[in-house]
């Protein structure tokens, strides 16, 4: 209950004569101010009309003084009305107007009495004085004087009446006393009526105030409840339910009025690490700060911001076009970066909290449903994370990762195992010095039911995004162990594993189970981890890698140099082998590229890992490998990825990758 409501209730509980809450009284008079101002004006006009009409009575009762009373009435009325009108128009307060009205009420009564006192009909004049009672009643009837003013004005009229009566010689003393008693009674009654009317008005005001406060309280509670159900308890921004409503509304505006907007997903980079390293309390603080920073940017665009779940936020804002959408995303990203919240547990060379931003946009290429728009923002967010985080990506329908083909691939991947659409191709890994095949790398292949090949560059990212990589990766491991390693076709095979698999709890157990099931010793299996941008080397990943190493499994770093985390990874994980990405080999055509490759080789050698260079396509490249002392090489020149038949030395696999089975290795 509010203080005002409590004060009103206490005031109402008091007896009408004891009500004395100064603040409420003041509010009461303020609330009546305009009504009172108008009442004075209309009261004056009505009262004076009656006053002037009494001129007819003058002609009957005091005709000999009518030449004084009638002009007196007229002049008194005109002056009163003029003064009141001027005061009213000057915007005087109700109290001031009341005082002017009271003064003139008293004055025109004096005019009436003293002009009519000039009559010779002394007895009739004595009765005429009685009309002073009507003046007193008028003070209450036509005006709304406060009690003290009423007391003063009516007291003045009463005194005039008594004085005039006592000057009169018409009445006996007894009659005069009776008349005075009558006057005083009228005076008292008038005052009582005045007090009661004012008390009644005050009571009405208190009742109205109370019901208004009740109403206000109900509305406030309703608004509070609404805010509560629409607010994220932690950060104070909107919650998901509220965002859904906001999305619907924005979508409606877009459909009906073609007002384009963007649904923007914002994810705090490496938040899990932040939480694990800094503790949950600081994690919560971090989310609150990020929410505050994002809010500022979004509010400047008159948009909405909310927590979509975990460390993910969504902003909904009007944007003009695709460029403006990207600019908005960049504002959000830059604002968080500028906040410079200390992270301390990232291993990618950044020490502050950053966000990745994915935007879905309506406009010429808008999707058909709002749900799809959110999916697009989600895919863009995924791409932003892919590109190294702390990045902004606008959904692009032309991007192979985002288009319908990728949706079809996702659907295909779901049935890939069941319909046997998967296979593995094997590419030899060759010892540069001896020319011996040290092992093979297993590369996954996917075909549609009608036999068309889909490139790993297309289906692997989709499998990672949809999570299909988990069963597919398990299948690859099992197939390699069972079909290649267990029969002893090659001494060693490497399998590519995705970050999604490594981050999955129980991955090392899965590998152990496969090794046990197939009877393959761990040291014959190598796992290639791509230096991707999505992978966070957190405690789970490090533990998994340790357990895998305990099993004897080799851990290789794939595509070294394509990301930015490679160096810190090299420091954190003791890789058995580092595979240098083929782009460095191709860049070695130029002297600077050559120096760079040599520097990289020196650097890795210092870390004690075996060095493999990928993508050897020519004799010259192989010669260069020999010259630089690279340990191993892989490439079309040494052997293209081929079917299992080729690996087993039986008639080569017939297909586009069967041109160079292992037999054709040239060293
Ligand atoms: P990666 O692991 O770096 O595999 C090497 C890629 O280079 C293979 O492409 C291979 O066909 C290609 N390559 C080999 N020699 C040469 C050469 O001399 N010149 C050129 N230009 N390319 C050569 P592929 O098979 O298309 O695989 C692409 C990527 O897909 C792989 O790169 C790997 O990251 C991923 N991938 C393939 N199979 C799997 C898998 O089973 N699991 C996971 N998670 N990823 C896989
Ligand atoms: Mg590989
Ligand atoms: Mg590679």
XYZ file of C-alpha atoms and ligand atoms in Angstrom:
715
model
C 0.000 0.000 0.000
C 1.390 3.404 -0.930
C 1.955 6.192 1.627
C -0.679 8.341 -0.023
C -3.238 5.579 0.178
C -2.453 5.047 3.848
C -2.823 8.795 4.495
C -6.166 8.864 2.674
C -7.496 5.920 4.673
C -6.386 7.507 7.967
C -7.978 10.798 6.977
C -11.241 9.059 6.099
C -11.264 7.251 9.425
C -11.227 10.621 11.272
C -14.460 12.456 12.082
C -15.259 15.064 9.392
C -14.435 17.969 11.722
C -11.044 16.530 12.682
C -9.796 15.830 9.204
C -6.579 17.744 8.954
C -4.037 16.148 6.660
C -2.369 19.278 5.293
C -1.073 17.622 2.136
C -4.420 16.092 1.234
C -6.254 19.314 2.059
C -3.954 21.200 -0.244
C -4.488 18.642 -2.997
C -8.242 18.953 -2.400
C -8.206 22.708 -2.907
C -5.895 22.379 -5.891
C -8.226 19.807 -7.420
C -11.187 22.173 -6.958
C -9.371 25.295 -8.118
C -10.822 25.571 -11.598
C -14.324 24.503 -10.525
C -14.279 27.140 -7.801
C -13.058 29.833 -10.159
C -15.934 29.132 -12.504
C -18.417 28.827 -9.618
C -17.520 32.335 -8.398
C -18.116 33.728 -11.838
C -21.439 31.994 -12.516
C -22.512 32.518 -8.879
C -21.875 36.239 -9.181
C -23.939 36.535 -12.374
C -26.841 34.508 -10.928
C -26.759 36.264 -7.546
C -26.626 39.697 -9.073
C -29.546 38.907 -11.382
C -31.640 38.105 -8.309
C -30.272 41.212 -6.588
C -31.342 43.455 -9.475
C -34.770 41.776 -9.697
C -35.389 42.864 -6.115
C -35.755 46.373 -7.593
C -39.444 45.490 -8.148
C -39.821 44.823 -4.417
C -38.219 48.207 -3.731
C -40.956 49.851 -5.804
C -43.611 48.110 -3.648
C -42.056 48.205 -0.184
C -39.872 51.331 -0.138
C -41.135 53.289 -3.199
C -40.008 56.598 -1.702
C -36.383 55.372 -1.579
C -36.498 53.552 -4.926
C -34.658 56.434 -6.613
C -31.712 55.492 -4.393
C -32.095 51.719 -4.076
C -32.510 50.960 -7.776
C -29.480 52.936 -9.054
C -27.578 51.585 -6.025
C -28.450 48.036 -7.079
C -27.534 48.666 -10.697
C -24.238 50.441 -9.978
C -23.297 47.894 -7.271
C -24.068 45.001 -9.639
C -22.167 46.494 -12.572
C -19.089 47.292 -10.480
C -19.188 43.802 -8.885
C -19.508 41.994 -12.203
C -16.812 44.147 -13.823
C -14.336 43.640 -11.003
C -14.978 39.901 -10.835
C -14.750 39.466 -14.608
C -11.472 41.405 -14.759
C -10.038 39.449 -11.833
C -11.226 36.181 -13.400
C -9.760 36.984 -16.796
C -6.478 37.959 -15.227
C -6.295 34.365 -14.070
C -6.595 35.105 -10.365
C -6.752 32.150 -8.042
C -10.053 30.795 -6.718
C -9.210 32.126 -3.247
C -8.562 35.602 -4.610
C -11.815 35.509 -6.570
C -13.644 34.306 -3.459
C -12.238 37.233 -1.498
C -13.358 39.703 -4.182
C -16.796 38.046 -4.285
C -17.114 38.107 -0.488
C -16.140 41.759 -0.401
C -18.752 42.707 -3.005
C -21.419 40.510 -1.409
C -20.904 42.445 1.779
C -20.724 45.773 -0.103
C -23.881 45.370 -2.167
C -25.720 44.365 0.988
C -24.546 47.634 2.525
C -25.863 49.478 -0.564
C -29.222 47.716 -0.237
C -29.539 48.427 3.471
C -28.328 52.033 3.497
C -30.235 53.121 0.392
C -33.488 51.500 1.615
C -32.960 52.950 5.099
C -33.824 56.317 3.565
C -37.501 55.306 3.392
C -40.069 56.779 5.712
C -41.659 53.335 6.137
C -39.538 52.451 9.143
C -41.403 49.215 9.942
C -41.213 47.936 6.423
C -37.461 48.745 6.357
C -37.055 46.801 9.596
C -38.540 43.771 7.809
C -36.397 44.506 4.778
C -33.317 43.961 6.915
C -34.428 40.329 7.147
C -33.207 39.845 3.601
C -29.701 39.902 4.954
C -30.387 36.233 5.688
C -30.746 35.634 1.976
C -27.327 37.220 1.474
C -25.907 34.835 4.029
C -27.615 31.892 2.344
C -26.389 33.204 -1.025
C -22.823 33.153 0.235
C -23.172 29.397 0.587
C -25.546 28.790 -2.320
C -23.840 30.739 -5.097
C -20.239 30.493 -3.913
C -17.974 27.914 -2.373
C -16.196 30.038 0.218
C -13.857 28.377 2.632
C -15.212 28.368 6.179
C -13.136 31.322 7.535
C -14.073 33.556 4.603
C -17.697 32.515 4.928
C -17.524 33.336 8.639
C -16.076 36.775 7.914
C -18.466 37.643 5.096
C -21.626 36.345 6.820
C -20.443 37.806 10.150
C -20.182 41.222 8.448
C -23.671 40.881 6.995
C -25.046 39.777 10.388
C -23.404 42.743 12.116
C -24.844 45.119 9.519
C -28.307 43.590 10.031
C -28.127 43.877 13.806
C -26.803 47.415 13.621
C -29.517 48.493 11.130
C -32.201 46.855 13.271
C -31.082 48.631 16.382
C -31.045 51.977 14.622
C -34.625 51.319 13.577
C -37.359 52.751 15.781
C -40.127 50.616 14.333
C -39.730 47.527 16.551
C -40.060 47.106 20.250
C -37.053 45.837 22.151
C -38.609 42.368 22.420
C -39.249 42.190 18.718
C -35.713 43.353 18.059
C -34.320 40.602 20.298
C -36.511 38.043 18.517
C -35.280 39.274 15.157
C -31.655 39.212 16.258
C -32.150 35.644 17.512
C -33.579 34.759 14.154
C -30.631 36.415 12.366
C -28.094 34.647 14.541
C -29.858 31.302 13.969
C -29.744 31.887 10.238
C -26.082 32.842 10.527
C -25.266 29.682 12.492
C -27.283 27.479 10.147
C -25.593 29.070 7.145
C -22.216 28.366 8.641
C -23.170 24.781 9.494
C -24.354 24.267 5.919
C -21.104 25.766 4.662
C -19.025 23.504 6.904
C -21.055 20.465 5.897
C -20.914 21.205 2.204
C -17.150 21.669 2.368
C -16.766 18.502 4.462
C -18.930 16.608 1.989
C -16.858 17.853 -0.931
C -13.679 16.845 0.894
C -15.138 13.402 1.577
C -16.012 13.004 -2.092
C -12.475 14.071 -2.973
C -11.023 11.483 -0.556
C -13.232 8.771 -2.041
C -12.234 9.699 -5.558
C -8.571 9.807 -4.574
C -8.845 6.409 -2.952
C -10.481 4.791 -5.931
C -7.977 6.468 -8.251
C -5.130 5.133 -6.132
C -6.717 1.680 -6.125
C -7.052 1.827 -9.865
C -3.463 3.036 -10.181
C -2.279 0.228 -7.936
C -4.102 -2.353 -10.010
C -2.646 -0.890 -13.203
C 0.851 -0.707 -11.699
C 0.637 -4.304 -10.524
C -0.566 -5.375 -13.925
C 2.288 -3.500 -15.599
C 4.765 -4.919 -13.088
C 3.508 -8.423 -13.698
C 3.706 -7.892 -17.421
C 7.259 -6.587 -17.124
C 8.174 -9.506 -14.897
C 6.824 -12.112 -17.283
C 8.638 -10.414 -20.140
C 11.959 -9.780 -18.443
C 15.018 -11.926 -18.172
C 15.604 -12.383 -14.453
C 19.378 -12.128 -14.715
C 20.124 -9.343 -17.149
C 16.937 -7.280 -16.968
C 16.528 -7.238 -20.741
C 13.570 -8.955 -22.436
C 13.211 -12.699 -22.170
C 12.603 -15.121 -24.976
C 8.825 -15.022 -24.667
C 8.874 -11.247 -25.066
C 11.291 -11.467 -27.984
C 8.951 -13.880 -29.743
C 6.151 -11.334 -29.423
C 8.500 -8.605 -30.670
C 9.496 -10.745 -33.628
C 5.856 -11.361 -34.530
C 5.115 -7.639 -34.353
C 8.143 -6.710 -36.471
C 7.246 -9.436 -38.959
C 3.680 -8.087 -39.163
C 5.025 -4.568 -39.861
C 7.244 -6.001 -42.527
C 4.391 -7.873 -44.200
C 1.906 -5.032 -44.002
C 4.022 -1.916 -44.371
C 7.201 -3.298 -45.927
C 9.310 -2.009 -43.045
C 12.450 -4.117 -43.184
C 14.098 -5.280 -39.980
C 16.806 -7.603 -38.830
C 16.662 -10.446 -36.337
C 20.147 -10.499 -34.902
C 21.652 -13.231 -32.757
C 24.593 -12.291 -30.569
C 26.630 -14.952 -28.827
C 29.307 -14.315 -26.206
C 32.525 -15.936 -27.444
C 34.152 -18.566 -25.233
C 31.646 -17.948 -22.478
C 31.948 -21.472 -21.122
C 35.632 -20.891 -20.546
C 34.879 -17.563 -18.897
C 32.447 -19.262 -16.527
C 34.738 -22.189 -15.785
C 37.723 -19.928 -15.193
C 36.185 -16.938 -13.450
C 33.298 -18.579 -11.639
C 29.537 -18.256 -12.074
C 29.165 -14.981 -10.214
C 31.534 -13.200 -12.562
C 29.923 -15.096 -15.423
C 26.574 -13.582 -14.462
C 28.166 -10.146 -14.150
C 29.678 -10.553 -17.585
C 26.263 -11.338 -19.095
C 24.736 -8.355 -17.311
C 27.419 -6.025 -18.640
C 27.125 -7.370 -22.164
C 23.330 -6.960 -21.946
C 23.763 -3.351 -20.832
C 26.206 -2.543 -23.613
C 24.023 -4.166 -26.266
C 20.942 -2.373 -24.898
C 22.559 1.001 -25.439
C 23.241 0.251 -29.096
C 19.806 -1.236 -29.698
C 17.955 1.590 -27.925
C 19.711 4.145 -30.123
C 17.973 2.397 -33.011
C 14.698 2.143 -31.177
C 14.927 -1.632 -31.299
C 14.468 -4.455 -28.802
C 17.038 -6.587 -27.066
C 16.592 -9.746 -25.072
C 18.341 -12.856 -23.825
C 17.542 -15.694 -26.150
C 19.099 -18.359 -23.981
C 22.380 -19.065 -22.175
C 24.950 -16.616 -23.448
C 22.933 -15.772 -26.552
C 21.091 -12.482 -27.066
C 18.716 -11.363 -29.777
C 18.211 -7.857 -31.089
C 15.298 -6.813 -33.270
C 15.764 -3.503 -35.034
C 14.620 -1.643 -38.105
C 17.367 -1.467 -40.698
C 17.198 0.084 -44.143
C 19.017 -2.504 -46.219
C 21.614 -5.242 -46.060
C 24.459 -2.758 -45.633
C 22.649 -1.096 -42.762
C 21.988 -4.504 -41.190
C 25.694 -5.306 -41.274
C 26.477 -1.853 -39.879
C 24.084 -2.545 -37.006
C 25.739 -5.905 -36.324
C 29.119 -4.209 -36.371
C 27.919 -1.554 -33.893
C 26.906 -4.350 -31.507
C 30.156 -6.232 -31.909
C 32.319 -3.134 -31.574
C 30.420 -1.924 -28.499
C 31.121 -5.153 -26.617
C 34.741 -5.116 -27.722
C 35.082 -1.488 -26.588
C 33.719 -2.551 -23.177
C 37.013 -4.411 -22.688
C 35.657 -6.932 -20.213
C 38.607 -8.969 -19.047
C 38.305 -12.627 -20.076
C 41.579 -14.180 -19.027
C 40.814 -17.752 -20.092
C 40.826 -17.608 -23.879
C 43.538 -19.459 -25.682
C 43.153 -17.694 -28.996
C 45.313 -14.693 -28.215
C 42.430 -12.415 -27.217
C 42.176 -11.380 -23.594
C 38.770 -9.661 -23.566
C 35.156 -10.705 -23.980
C 33.892 -10.473 -27.547
C 30.709 -11.487 -29.347
C 29.878 -13.169 -32.625
C 26.909 -11.696 -34.472
C 24.620 -13.410 -36.991
C 21.983 -11.405 -38.835
C 18.810 -12.465 -40.571
C 17.269 -9.709 -42.689
C 13.918 -9.150 -44.352
C 14.045 -7.297 -47.638
C 14.128 -8.421 -51.218
C 15.376 -11.853 -50.211
C 13.283 -12.310 -47.086
C 12.240 -15.842 -46.133
C 8.609 -16.905 -46.018
C 8.256 -17.236 -42.277
C 9.593 -15.517 -39.213
C 10.809 -18.875 -37.880
C 12.923 -19.252 -40.980
C 14.326 -15.744 -40.417
C 15.552 -16.840 -36.988
C 17.054 -20.002 -38.496
C 18.873 -17.803 -40.990
C 20.216 -15.604 -38.192
C 21.325 -18.782 -36.430
C 23.124 -20.038 -39.516
C 24.788 -16.651 -39.935
C 25.870 -16.816 -36.292
C 27.366 -20.228 -36.905
C 29.253 -18.802 -39.874
C 30.474 -15.884 -37.714
C 31.862 -18.362 -35.217
C 33.354 -20.390 -38.050
C 35.158 -17.348 -39.327
C 37.050 -16.958 -36.075
C 34.509 -15.340 -33.718
C 34.325 -11.647 -32.798
C 32.779 -11.320 -36.249
C 29.568 -10.182 -37.947
C 27.897 -12.265 -40.637
C 24.713 -11.467 -42.528
C 22.817 -14.508 -43.752
C 23.492 -14.950 -47.426
C 21.097 -17.197 -49.365
C 23.792 -17.623 -52.017
C 26.264 -19.035 -49.517
C 26.517 -22.799 -50.039
C 26.368 -23.291 -46.285
C 23.063 -21.491 -46.120
C 21.226 -22.405 -49.265
C 18.553 -24.994 -49.927
C 21.222 -27.444 -51.055
C 22.645 -27.400 -47.544
C 19.184 -28.168 -46.183
C 18.984 -31.088 -48.622
C 22.437 -32.230 -47.514
C 21.347 -32.061 -43.887
C 18.368 -34.272 -44.736
C 20.595 -36.654 -46.683
C 23.087 -36.928 -43.825
C 20.333 -38.093 -41.515
C 19.820 -41.189 -43.668
C 23.396 -41.553 -44.894
C 24.296 -44.461 -42.624
C 21.017 -46.244 -43.050
C 21.137 -46.021 -46.860
C 24.894 -46.755 -47.022
C 25.611 -43.495 -48.783
C 28.939 -43.091 -47.011
C 32.310 -44.497 -47.932
C 35.922 -43.782 -47.101
C 38.739 -42.973 -49.485
C 42.326 -43.465 -48.362
C 45.288 -41.323 -49.284
C 48.830 -42.509 -48.654
C 51.138 -40.736 -46.277
C 54.636 -41.077 -47.624
C 58.013 -40.869 -45.910
C 59.911 -38.267 -47.951
C 63.355 -39.744 -47.284
C 62.591 -43.426 -47.876
C 59.546 -43.261 -50.158
C 57.783 -45.756 -47.930
C 54.079 -45.533 -47.250
C 53.852 -44.875 -43.540
C 50.118 -45.004 -43.444
C 46.918 -43.628 -44.934
C 44.526 -40.830 -44.194
C 40.860 -41.777 -44.292
C 38.684 -39.227 -46.084
C 34.942 -39.400 -45.946
C 32.842 -39.543 -49.097
C 29.108 -39.002 -49.491
C 26.918 -39.840 -52.449
C 23.255 -39.121 -53.075
C 20.995 -42.185 -53.596
C 21.358 -41.659 -57.373
C 25.128 -41.747 -57.126
C 26.150 -38.062 -57.362
C 29.179 -37.203 -55.196
C 28.955 -34.402 -52.638
C 32.226 -32.740 -51.709
C 33.423 -32.962 -48.070
C 33.857 -29.201 -48.259
C 30.055 -29.048 -48.565
C 28.799 -31.845 -46.348
C 31.308 -31.786 -43.458
C 30.336 -28.252 -42.323
C 26.648 -29.181 -42.558
C 27.294 -32.363 -40.566
C 29.089 -30.297 -37.935
C 26.315 -27.742 -37.778
C 23.572 -30.337 -37.461
C 25.488 -32.653 -35.158
C 25.355 -35.495 -37.721
C 29.153 -35.549 -37.552
C 28.946 -37.447 -34.263
C 27.462 -40.718 -35.606
C 29.255 -40.239 -38.935
C 32.615 -39.747 -37.199
C 32.043 -42.806 -35.088
C 31.258 -44.790 -38.212
C 34.509 -43.579 -39.856
C 36.583 -44.629 -36.836
C 34.965 -48.037 -36.675
C 35.302 -48.600 -40.421
C 38.999 -47.654 -40.462
C 39.816 -49.848 -37.487
C 37.764 -52.781 -38.721
C 38.513 -52.673 -42.476
C 42.028 -51.228 -42.682
C 43.862 -51.585 -39.400
C 42.526 -54.880 -38.051
C 43.391 -56.830 -41.270
C 46.853 -55.159 -41.196
C 46.574 -53.546 -44.635
C 48.573 -50.523 -43.463
C 50.660 -49.960 -40.342
C 48.855 -46.749 -39.443
C 45.712 -44.842 -40.423
C 44.606 -41.375 -39.576
C 41.022 -40.269 -39.213
C 39.842 -36.664 -39.215
C 37.883 -35.718 -36.139
C 35.751 -32.683 -35.806
C 35.779 -30.248 -32.909
C 32.190 -31.259 -32.193
C 33.342 -34.823 -31.509
C 36.231 -33.771 -29.305
C 34.054 -31.513 -27.232
C 31.589 -34.331 -26.702
C 31.928 -35.964 -23.325
C 32.868 -39.630 -23.528
C 34.623 -39.387 -26.902
C 37.787 -41.084 -25.611
C 35.639 -43.907 -24.196
C 34.067 -44.326 -27.604
C 37.512 -44.603 -29.237
C 38.656 -47.052 -26.551
C 35.571 -49.199 -27.143
C 36.200 -49.281 -30.916
C 39.865 -50.197 -30.421
C 38.883 -52.952 -28.085
C 36.098 -54.240 -30.307
C 38.389 -54.417 -33.345
C 41.495 -55.501 -31.435
C 43.571 -52.639 -32.843
C 46.343 -51.219 -30.646
C 45.955 -47.463 -30.049
C 49.327 -46.474 -31.578
C 48.152 -47.572 -35.026
C 45.420 -44.963 -35.035
C 45.977 -41.242 -35.472
C 43.358 -38.560 -35.039
C 43.664 -35.384 -37.109
C 42.399 -32.273 -35.447
C 41.907 -29.354 -37.767
C 43.151 -26.050 -36.563
C 39.591 -24.829 -36.832
C 38.181 -21.706 -35.338
C 35.259 -23.342 -33.687
C 37.267 -25.373 -31.289
C 37.780 -24.175 -27.776
C 40.552 -26.008 -26.026
C 38.818 -26.165 -22.706
C 39.258 -28.532 -19.815
C 37.016 -31.178 -21.458
C 39.031 -31.183 -24.682
C 42.362 -31.354 -22.867
C 41.124 -34.217 -20.723
C 39.874 -36.085 -23.799
C 43.216 -35.599 -25.559
C 45.089 -36.836 -22.490
C 42.912 -39.933 -22.304
C 43.378 -40.609 -26.026
C 47.141 -40.320 -25.631
C 46.924 -42.740 -22.715
C 45.319 -45.175 -25.129
C 48.376 -44.741 -27.373
C 46.378 -42.902 -30.024
C 48.422 -40.340 -31.986
C 47.187 -36.780 -32.073
C 47.970 -34.787 -35.219
C 47.371 -31.170 -36.015
C 45.780 -30.828 -39.453
C 45.840 -27.864 -41.859
C 48.357 -25.958 -39.760
C 48.431 -22.269 -40.648
C 44.855 -21.912 -41.862
C 43.528 -20.567 -38.578
C 44.993 -18.217 -36.065
C 45.028 -20.539 -33.082
C 47.736 -22.863 -34.363
C 50.592 -21.426 -32.356
C 48.745 -21.412 -29.050
C 47.502 -24.928 -29.803
C 51.055 -26.058 -30.487
C 51.968 -24.775 -27.051
C 49.007 -26.355 -25.271
C 48.862 -29.782 -26.881
C 51.848 -31.997 -27.524
C 51.016 -32.991 -31.111
C 52.775 -36.028 -32.522
C 52.597 -34.685 -36.041
C 51.795 -31.358 -37.631
C 50.371 -31.305 -41.149
C 51.217 -28.031 -42.877
C 48.416 -26.802 -45.083
C 48.955 -27.073 -48.832
C 48.496 -23.320 -49.320
C 51.994 -22.810 -47.840
C 53.440 -25.243 -50.313
C 51.819 -23.450 -53.237
C 52.972 -20.081 -51.906
C 56.548 -21.462 -51.863
C 56.683 -20.822 -55.640
C 57.859 -17.341 -54.635
C 60.980 -16.632 -52.585
C 59.038 -15.017 -49.709
C 56.647 -17.958 -49.569
C 59.588 -20.293 -49.551
C 61.165 -18.473 -46.613
C 57.865 -18.512 -44.761
C 57.495 -22.276 -45.239
C 61.067 -22.826 -44.078
C 60.414 -20.695 -40.992
C 57.265 -22.662 -40.191
C 59.167 -25.932 -40.555
C 61.890 -24.694 -38.180
C 59.285 -23.578 -35.676
C 57.453 -26.914 -35.645
C 60.656 -28.868 -35.510
C 61.571 -26.980 -32.340
C 58.327 -28.236 -30.798
C 59.490 -31.766 -31.505
C 56.624 -32.828 -33.774
C 56.975 -34.787 -37.018
C 56.333 -32.547 -40.036
C 54.035 -33.474 -42.905
C 53.309 -31.238 -45.872
C 49.993 -31.657 -47.659
C 49.142 -31.182 -51.333
C 52.330 -32.293 -53.082
C 51.352 -32.302 -56.753
C 54.659 -32.121 -58.627
C 58.137 -33.591 -58.671
C 59.581 -30.122 -57.951
C 57.497 -29.790 -54.839
C 58.627 -33.205 -53.656
C 62.253 -32.265 -54.310
C 61.769 -29.115 -52.278
C 60.382 -31.240 -49.440
C 63.448 -33.385 -49.526
C 65.670 -30.315 -49.544
C 63.970 -28.775 -46.522
C 64.058 -32.019 -44.569
C 60.287 -32.426 -44.245
C 59.501 -35.843 -42.739
C 56.392 -36.845 -44.618
C 54.264 -35.724 -47.508
C 50.839 -36.292 -48.928
C 49.438 -35.240 -52.284
C 48.121 -36.215 -55.677
C 51.683 -36.719 -56.914
C 52.216 -39.379 -54.261
C 48.784 -40.900 -54.388
C 45.232 -39.682 -54.707
C 42.592 -40.694 -52.203
C 41.372 -44.099 -53.389
C 38.941 -46.897 -52.535
C 39.699 -49.679 -50.098
C 40.291 -52.122 -52.935
C 43.293 -50.093 -54.070
C 44.654 -50.001 -50.545
C 44.447 -53.763 -50.406
C 46.381 -54.034 -53.649
C 43.569 -55.774 -55.567
C 42.293 -54.338 -58.892
C 42.032 -50.605 -58.548
C 38.874 -48.847 -57.605
C 37.170 -47.507 -60.705
C 36.210 -43.885 -60.217
C 37.478 -40.364 -60.337
C 39.835 -40.896 -57.444
C 41.288 -44.180 -58.651
C 43.916 -42.806 -61.010
C 46.789 -43.197 -58.626
C 46.463 -46.076 -56.222
C 49.293 -46.689 -53.823
C 51.199 -48.797 -56.302
C 51.856 -45.639 -58.250
C 53.664 -43.864 -55.490
C 56.707 -42.148 -56.964
C 59.522 -41.177 -54.718
P 42.078 -32.697 -44.947
O 41.948 -33.545 -43.735
O 43.120 -31.640 -44.900
O 42.244 -33.611 -46.157
C 43.061 -33.340 -47.234
C 42.267 -32.823 -48.371
O 43.145 -32.452 -49.411
C 41.373 -33.919 -48.974
O 40.238 -33.289 -49.505
C 42.218 -34.432 -50.128
O 41.438 -35.033 -51.151
C 42.856 -33.168 -50.590
N 44.135 -33.414 -51.240
C 45.020 -34.447 -51.041
N 46.096 -34.306 -51.825
C 45.904 -33.183 -52.556
C 46.666 -32.487 -53.563
O 47.743 -32.910 -53.963
N 46.142 -31.359 -54.062
C 44.944 -30.875 -53.665
N 44.494 -29.749 -54.200
N 44.201 -31.480 -52.709
C 44.670 -32.625 -52.179
P 38.818 -33.872 -49.217
O 38.810 -35.322 -49.238
O 37.895 -33.123 -50.120
O 38.542 -33.431 -47.713
C 38.412 -32.127 -47.372
C 38.367 -31.977 -45.898
O 37.195 -32.544 -45.335
C 39.500 -32.673 -45.159
O 40.672 -31.949 -45.233
C 38.962 -32.799 -43.786
O 39.170 -31.616 -43.081
C 37.489 -32.967 -44.042
N 37.165 -34.399 -43.886
C 37.289 -35.397 -44.766
N 36.903 -36.555 -44.207
C 36.539 -36.280 -42.939
C 36.066 -37.088 -41.829
O 35.937 -38.312 -41.885
N 35.775 -36.429 -40.669
C 35.953 -35.088 -40.569
N 35.626 -34.518 -39.412
N 36.399 -34.317 -41.543
C 36.709 -34.916 -42.745
Mg 43.106 -34.419 -42.607
Mg 44.677 -31.232 -44.155
